[in-house]
Short mmCIF file of C-alpha atoms in Angstrom, two decimals:
data_model
loop_
_atom_site.label_atom_id
_atom_site.label_comp_id
_atom_site.label_asym_id
_atom_site.label_seq_id
_atom_site.Cartn_x
_atom_site.Cartn_y
_atom_site.Cartn_z
CA MET A 21 120.41 124.38 123.89
CA LYS A 22 121.88 120.90 123.56
CA ASN A 23 118.42 119.31 123.86
CA PHE A 24 117.07 121.78 121.30
CA TRP A 25 119.60 120.75 118.65
CA LYS A 26 119.04 117.11 119.53
CA LYS A 27 115.31 117.52 118.85
CA CYS A 28 116.03 119.35 115.58
CA LYS A 29 118.30 116.53 114.48
CA LYS A 30 115.66 113.95 115.31
CA ILE A 31 112.97 115.85 113.36
CA TYR A 32 115.34 116.18 110.38
CA TYR A 33 116.14 112.47 110.27
CA GLU A 34 112.53 111.45 110.79
CA SER A 35 111.47 113.72 107.90
CA LEU A 36 114.24 112.40 105.65
CA ARG A 37 113.32 108.83 106.50
CA PHE A 38 109.66 109.47 105.70
CA VAL A 39 110.57 110.96 102.30
CA LEU A 40 112.82 107.99 101.52
CA LEU A 41 110.10 105.55 102.50
CA ARG A 42 107.47 107.24 100.32
CA LEU A 43 109.90 107.44 97.40
CA ALA A 44 110.79 103.77 97.83
CA TYR A 45 107.16 102.68 97.61
CA ILE A 46 106.51 104.88 94.57
CA CYS A 47 109.56 103.44 92.79
CA SER A 48 108.50 99.90 93.62
CA TRP A 49 105.27 100.41 91.68
CA GLY A 50 107.20 101.17 88.48
CA GLY A 51 108.71 97.73 88.00
CA GLY A 52 112.07 96.95 86.38
CA LYS A 53 114.86 99.38 87.25
CA PHE A 54 112.46 101.53 89.24
CA TYR A 55 111.68 98.54 91.45
CA CYS A 56 115.40 98.02 92.09
CA ILE A 57 115.75 101.67 93.14
CA GLY A 58 112.78 101.31 95.47
CA ASP A 59 114.23 98.10 96.85
CA LYS A 60 117.51 99.82 97.75
CA LEU A 61 115.78 102.82 99.31
CA LEU A 62 113.48 100.62 101.36
CA THR A 63 116.42 98.55 102.57
CA PHE A 64 118.26 101.72 103.61
CA HIS A 65 115.20 103.03 105.44
CA ARG A 66 114.56 99.84 107.37
CA HIS A 67 118.20 99.25 108.20
CA SER A 68 118.59 102.76 109.64
CA TYR A 69 115.22 102.66 111.41
CA GLY A 70 116.01 99.28 112.95
CA LYS A 71 119.37 100.41 114.27
CA ASP A 72 117.98 103.68 115.59
CA VAL A 73 115.12 102.19 117.59
CA SER A 74 117.15 99.16 118.65
CA GLY A 75 120.04 101.27 119.88
CA SER A 76 117.66 103.08 122.21
CA TYR A 77 116.83 99.86 124.06
CA TRP A 78 119.90 97.63 123.97
CA LEU A 79 122.74 98.17 126.40
CA ASP A 80 125.27 96.47 124.14
CA ARG A 81 123.92 97.40 120.74
CA ASN A 82 126.61 95.71 118.63
CA ALA A 83 126.17 92.39 120.41
CA TYR A 84 122.74 91.96 118.86
CA PHE A 85 123.63 92.44 115.21
CA ALA A 86 124.17 89.28 113.21
CA ASN A 87 127.78 88.13 113.38
CA ASN A 88 128.02 87.02 109.77
CA MET A 89 125.52 88.98 107.71
CA ASN A 90 126.85 87.79 104.36
CA GLU A 91 126.46 84.13 105.28
CA LEU A 92 122.94 84.76 106.54
CA HIS A 93 121.98 86.53 103.32
CA LYS A 94 123.37 83.62 101.28
CA THR A 95 121.36 81.14 103.34
CA ILE A 96 118.18 83.17 102.81
CA LYS A 97 118.74 83.27 99.04
CA ILE A 98 119.24 79.50 98.97
CA GLU A 99 116.08 78.86 101.00
CA LEU A 100 114.02 81.18 98.78
CA LYS A 101 115.34 79.38 95.71
CA ASN A 102 114.48 75.99 97.23
CA GLN A 103 111.03 77.28 98.10
CA LYS A 104 110.50 78.34 94.49
CA ASN A 105 111.65 74.98 93.13
CA PHE A 106 110.21 72.52 95.64
CA TYR A 107 107.42 74.02 97.75
CA LYS A 108 104.07 72.75 96.49
CA ALA A 109 101.79 75.18 98.31
CA GLN A 110 101.43 78.87 97.60
CA ALA A 111 104.44 80.98 98.60
CA TYR A 112 103.61 84.46 99.84
CA CYS A 113 104.84 87.65 98.13
CA ASP A 114 105.71 85.85 94.89
CA GLY A 115 108.44 83.92 96.66
CA TYR A 116 110.11 86.89 98.34
CA LEU A 117 110.09 87.75 102.04
CA TYR A 118 106.93 89.03 103.69
CA GLN A 119 108.72 90.14 106.86
CA GLY A 120 111.75 92.41 106.84
CA LEU A 121 114.44 92.84 109.49
CA GLY A 122 116.19 96.18 109.18
CA ILE A 123 118.95 95.47 111.70
CA ALA A 124 120.04 92.54 109.53
CA ASN A 125 119.62 94.54 106.31
CA ILE A 126 116.90 92.15 105.13
CA LEU A 127 114.12 93.63 103.01
CA GLY A 128 110.54 92.44 103.39
CA VAL A 129 107.08 93.73 102.58
CA ARG A 130 106.51 94.67 106.23
CA GLY A 131 109.32 95.80 108.51
CA SER A 132 109.52 94.01 111.86
CA GLU A 133 110.93 96.99 113.75
CA GLU A 134 108.08 99.23 112.60
CA ARG A 135 105.46 96.61 113.43
CA PHE A 136 106.88 96.05 116.91
CA ASP A 137 106.61 99.76 117.67
CA GLU A 138 103.27 100.26 115.91
CA TYR A 139 101.69 97.37 117.82
CA GLY A 140 103.19 98.49 121.15
CA LEU A 141 104.44 94.97 121.90
CA GLN A 142 106.99 96.26 124.42
CA HIS A 143 104.07 96.95 126.77
CA TYR A 144 103.03 93.27 126.87
CA LEU A 145 106.35 91.40 126.87
CA CYS A 146 109.24 91.06 129.31
CA LYS A 147 112.20 88.79 129.99
CA ASP A 148 110.41 86.08 131.98
CA MET A 149 107.58 85.61 129.47
CA LEU A 150 106.99 82.94 126.82
CA LEU A 151 105.77 84.17 123.43
CA TYR A 152 104.09 81.90 120.87
CA ASP A 153 104.13 83.16 117.28
CA LEU A 154 101.48 81.17 115.39
CA GLY A 155 102.02 81.42 111.65
CA CYS A 156 105.38 83.09 112.21
CA ASN A 157 106.49 83.21 108.54
CA SER A 158 110.26 83.92 108.62
CA GLY A 159 110.12 84.59 112.36
CA PHE A 160 111.72 88.03 112.17
CA LEU A 161 109.04 89.79 114.22
CA SER A 162 109.10 87.34 117.13
CA LEU A 163 112.91 87.20 117.01
CA TYR A 164 112.90 90.98 117.25
CA CYS A 165 110.52 90.72 120.21
CA HIS A 166 113.16 88.61 121.94
CA LEU A 167 115.92 91.07 121.10
CA ARG A 168 113.95 94.02 122.45
CA THR A 169 112.42 92.42 125.55
CA GLY A 170 114.32 89.20 126.32
CA CYS A 171 111.18 87.03 126.14
CA SER A 172 111.46 83.38 125.14
CA VAL A 173 109.99 82.53 121.73
CA ARG A 174 108.39 79.49 120.12
CA GLY A 175 107.31 80.12 116.55
CA VAL A 176 105.55 77.82 114.12
CA ASP A 177 104.80 77.95 110.41
CA ILE A 178 103.77 75.29 107.93
CA ASN A 179 106.33 76.47 105.35
CA PRO A 180 109.64 74.64 106.11
CA TYR A 181 111.70 77.08 104.04
CA MET A 182 110.51 80.04 106.10
CA ILE A 183 111.34 78.09 109.26
CA ASN A 184 114.84 77.36 107.93
CA ILE A 185 115.29 81.10 107.41
CA ALA A 186 113.95 81.83 110.90
CA ASN A 187 116.32 79.40 112.59
CA ALA A 188 119.30 80.56 110.50
CA THR A 189 118.62 84.16 111.50
CA ALA A 190 118.26 83.28 115.18
CA LYS A 191 121.56 81.38 114.96
CA ALA A 192 123.28 84.33 113.27
CA PHE A 193 122.23 86.56 116.16
CA GLY A 194 123.44 83.99 118.68
CA VAL A 195 120.24 84.07 120.70
CA LYS A 196 118.98 81.52 123.20
CA ASN A 197 115.43 80.47 124.05
CA VAL A 198 114.21 81.20 120.52
CA GLU A 199 112.91 78.18 118.58
CA PHE A 200 111.02 77.82 115.32
CA PHE A 201 109.17 74.72 114.12
CA ALA A 202 107.72 73.61 110.79
CA ASP A 203 104.26 72.23 111.56
CA ASP A 204 100.54 72.56 110.94
CA LEU A 205 98.69 74.86 113.34
CA ASN A 206 96.08 72.16 113.86
CA ASN A 207 98.81 69.94 115.32
CA ILE A 208 100.13 72.73 117.52
CA PHE A 209 96.75 73.31 119.13
CA VAL A 210 96.65 69.62 120.09
CA ASN A 211 100.29 68.93 120.96
CA TRP A 212 101.56 72.08 122.67
CA GLU A 213 100.88 72.40 126.38
CA GLN A 214 97.66 74.17 127.20
CA GLY A 215 97.89 77.24 129.41
CA SER A 216 101.61 77.64 128.70
CA ALA A 217 101.99 80.93 126.79
CA ASP A 218 102.08 84.41 128.30
CA VAL A 219 101.52 86.09 124.94
CA ILE A 220 100.40 84.76 121.55
CA LEU A 221 100.87 86.49 118.21
CA THR A 222 98.34 85.46 115.58
CA LEU A 223 98.76 87.92 112.74
CA ALA A 224 96.47 87.33 109.76
CA THR A 225 96.63 83.55 110.26
CA MET A 226 92.96 82.67 110.71
CA TRP A 227 92.16 82.23 107.00
CA THR A 228 95.40 81.85 105.10
CA ASP A 229 95.84 82.55 101.40
CA ASP A 230 97.59 79.22 100.89
CA GLU A 231 94.41 77.49 102.19
CA GLN A 232 96.32 75.32 104.67
CA TYR A 233 94.59 76.74 107.74
CA ARG A 234 91.06 78.06 107.46
CA VAL A 235 88.70 78.09 110.43
CA SER A 236 85.97 80.32 111.82
CA LEU A 237 86.86 83.27 114.03
CA LYS A 238 85.29 81.54 117.05
CA GLN A 239 87.22 78.33 116.49
CA HIS A 240 90.50 80.18 115.99
CA PHE A 241 90.03 82.19 119.17
CA ASP A 242 89.13 79.06 121.13
CA ASN A 243 92.24 77.30 119.79
CA CYS A 244 94.50 80.20 120.77
CA LEU A 245 92.91 80.86 124.16
CA LYS A 246 93.52 77.24 125.21
CA LEU A 247 97.28 77.82 124.90
CA LEU A 248 97.27 81.01 126.97
CA LYS A 249 97.92 81.25 130.69
CA LYS A 250 95.38 82.93 132.92
CA ASN A 251 95.60 86.68 132.25
CA GLY A 252 97.59 85.91 129.10
CA VAL A 253 97.52 88.24 126.11
CA LEU A 254 96.41 87.46 122.55
CA VAL A 255 97.61 89.81 119.80
CA PHE A 256 95.28 89.32 116.83
CA GLU A 257 95.69 91.06 113.47
CA THR A 258 92.99 90.88 110.82
CA HIS A 259 93.41 90.18 107.13
CA GLY A 260 93.45 93.16 104.83
CA ASP A 261 90.59 92.00 102.61
CA VAL A 262 87.80 91.84 105.22
CA SER A 263 85.90 94.81 106.61
CA ARG A 264 87.43 96.02 109.87
CA VAL A 265 83.94 96.98 111.03
CA ASP A 266 82.82 93.35 110.76
CA TYR A 267 85.79 92.23 112.85
CA VAL A 268 85.09 94.80 115.56
CA LYS A 269 81.49 93.63 115.89
CA ALA A 270 82.39 89.92 115.87
CA ILE A 271 85.23 90.24 118.37
CA ASN A 272 83.17 92.34 120.77
CA GLU A 273 80.47 89.66 120.65
CA LEU A 274 83.10 86.98 121.29
CA ALA A 275 84.43 88.95 124.25
CA CYS A 276 81.00 88.80 125.86
CA GLU A 277 80.61 85.08 125.11
CA ARG A 278 84.09 83.93 126.15
CA GLY A 279 84.66 86.39 128.99
CA PHE A 280 87.94 87.88 127.78
CA ARG A 281 88.85 91.57 127.96
CA LEU A 282 89.55 93.70 124.91
CA LEU A 283 92.52 95.79 126.05
CA GLU A 284 93.19 97.68 122.86
CA GLN A 285 92.19 97.96 119.22
CA LYS A 286 93.87 100.05 116.57
CA ASP A 287 94.24 100.47 112.81
CA VAL A 288 97.58 99.22 111.45
CA ASP A 289 99.30 98.69 108.10
CA CYS A 290 98.19 102.10 106.74
CA LYS A 291 94.67 101.38 108.07
CA ALA A 292 94.37 98.26 105.90
CA ARG A 293 94.10 95.98 108.96
CA LYS A 294 92.86 96.05 112.52
CA LEU A 295 94.87 94.94 115.53
CA PHE A 296 93.15 93.62 118.66
CA ILE A 297 94.94 93.02 121.96
CA ILE A 298 92.97 90.70 124.22
CA GLN A 299 93.47 89.42 127.77
CA THR A 300 92.00 86.19 129.06
#
């Protein structure tokens, strides 16, 4: 009977969370006050979701929540303001955050906790592994990978303000073996040690909207594969504005040419993108 009520409670909260999420997105389309309502609802959803899923995996749940949330939020606001005033290249999401982190009550277009679970990253990461996050944005997703699995993280993004946010957030959580760098991906592929990463995240970074990194699919795969260890894993997410069918065909052809294995492919981001998980 106890398990029955536990399941009922879970179904209730999952249903409520889904309704809140849908309502939040609908409100966000309305602009003005409606957008503010949607913003609050989305923050509530992601904060509760993040704590729920995180609490299931962490032995000492409270130890992983940022020690000084208010200071972190102030730092993020300052960095976003500096980005707006001083960053010459295009800033994503009209200067707001692309990635969200529910456990820190930080709203973004895409929640890191949801993405971690949707992508199944827990199946490919563990404590002794090194994760490279290429084009890490604010670094929330790879930081969350560390919190959930204990893996070491090296993230890179060309936007220094996003990297400042990433490092400030890592510091607020008091984590070790998590580093973020402001640099061009072209430099990383030359300067970082080849065959050093167990897992690489490259999520919609092949042809960036800010035009600072644009290469062919073959070249991007070759660049990434050089950094991977033998039997390493590449997690590749497509852009939302290119046919997923075209990607499937091209990546299957590349698999034959380069000799890597396609472990998994799935639709993500409400079927707007395709995720490929590849092993060398």
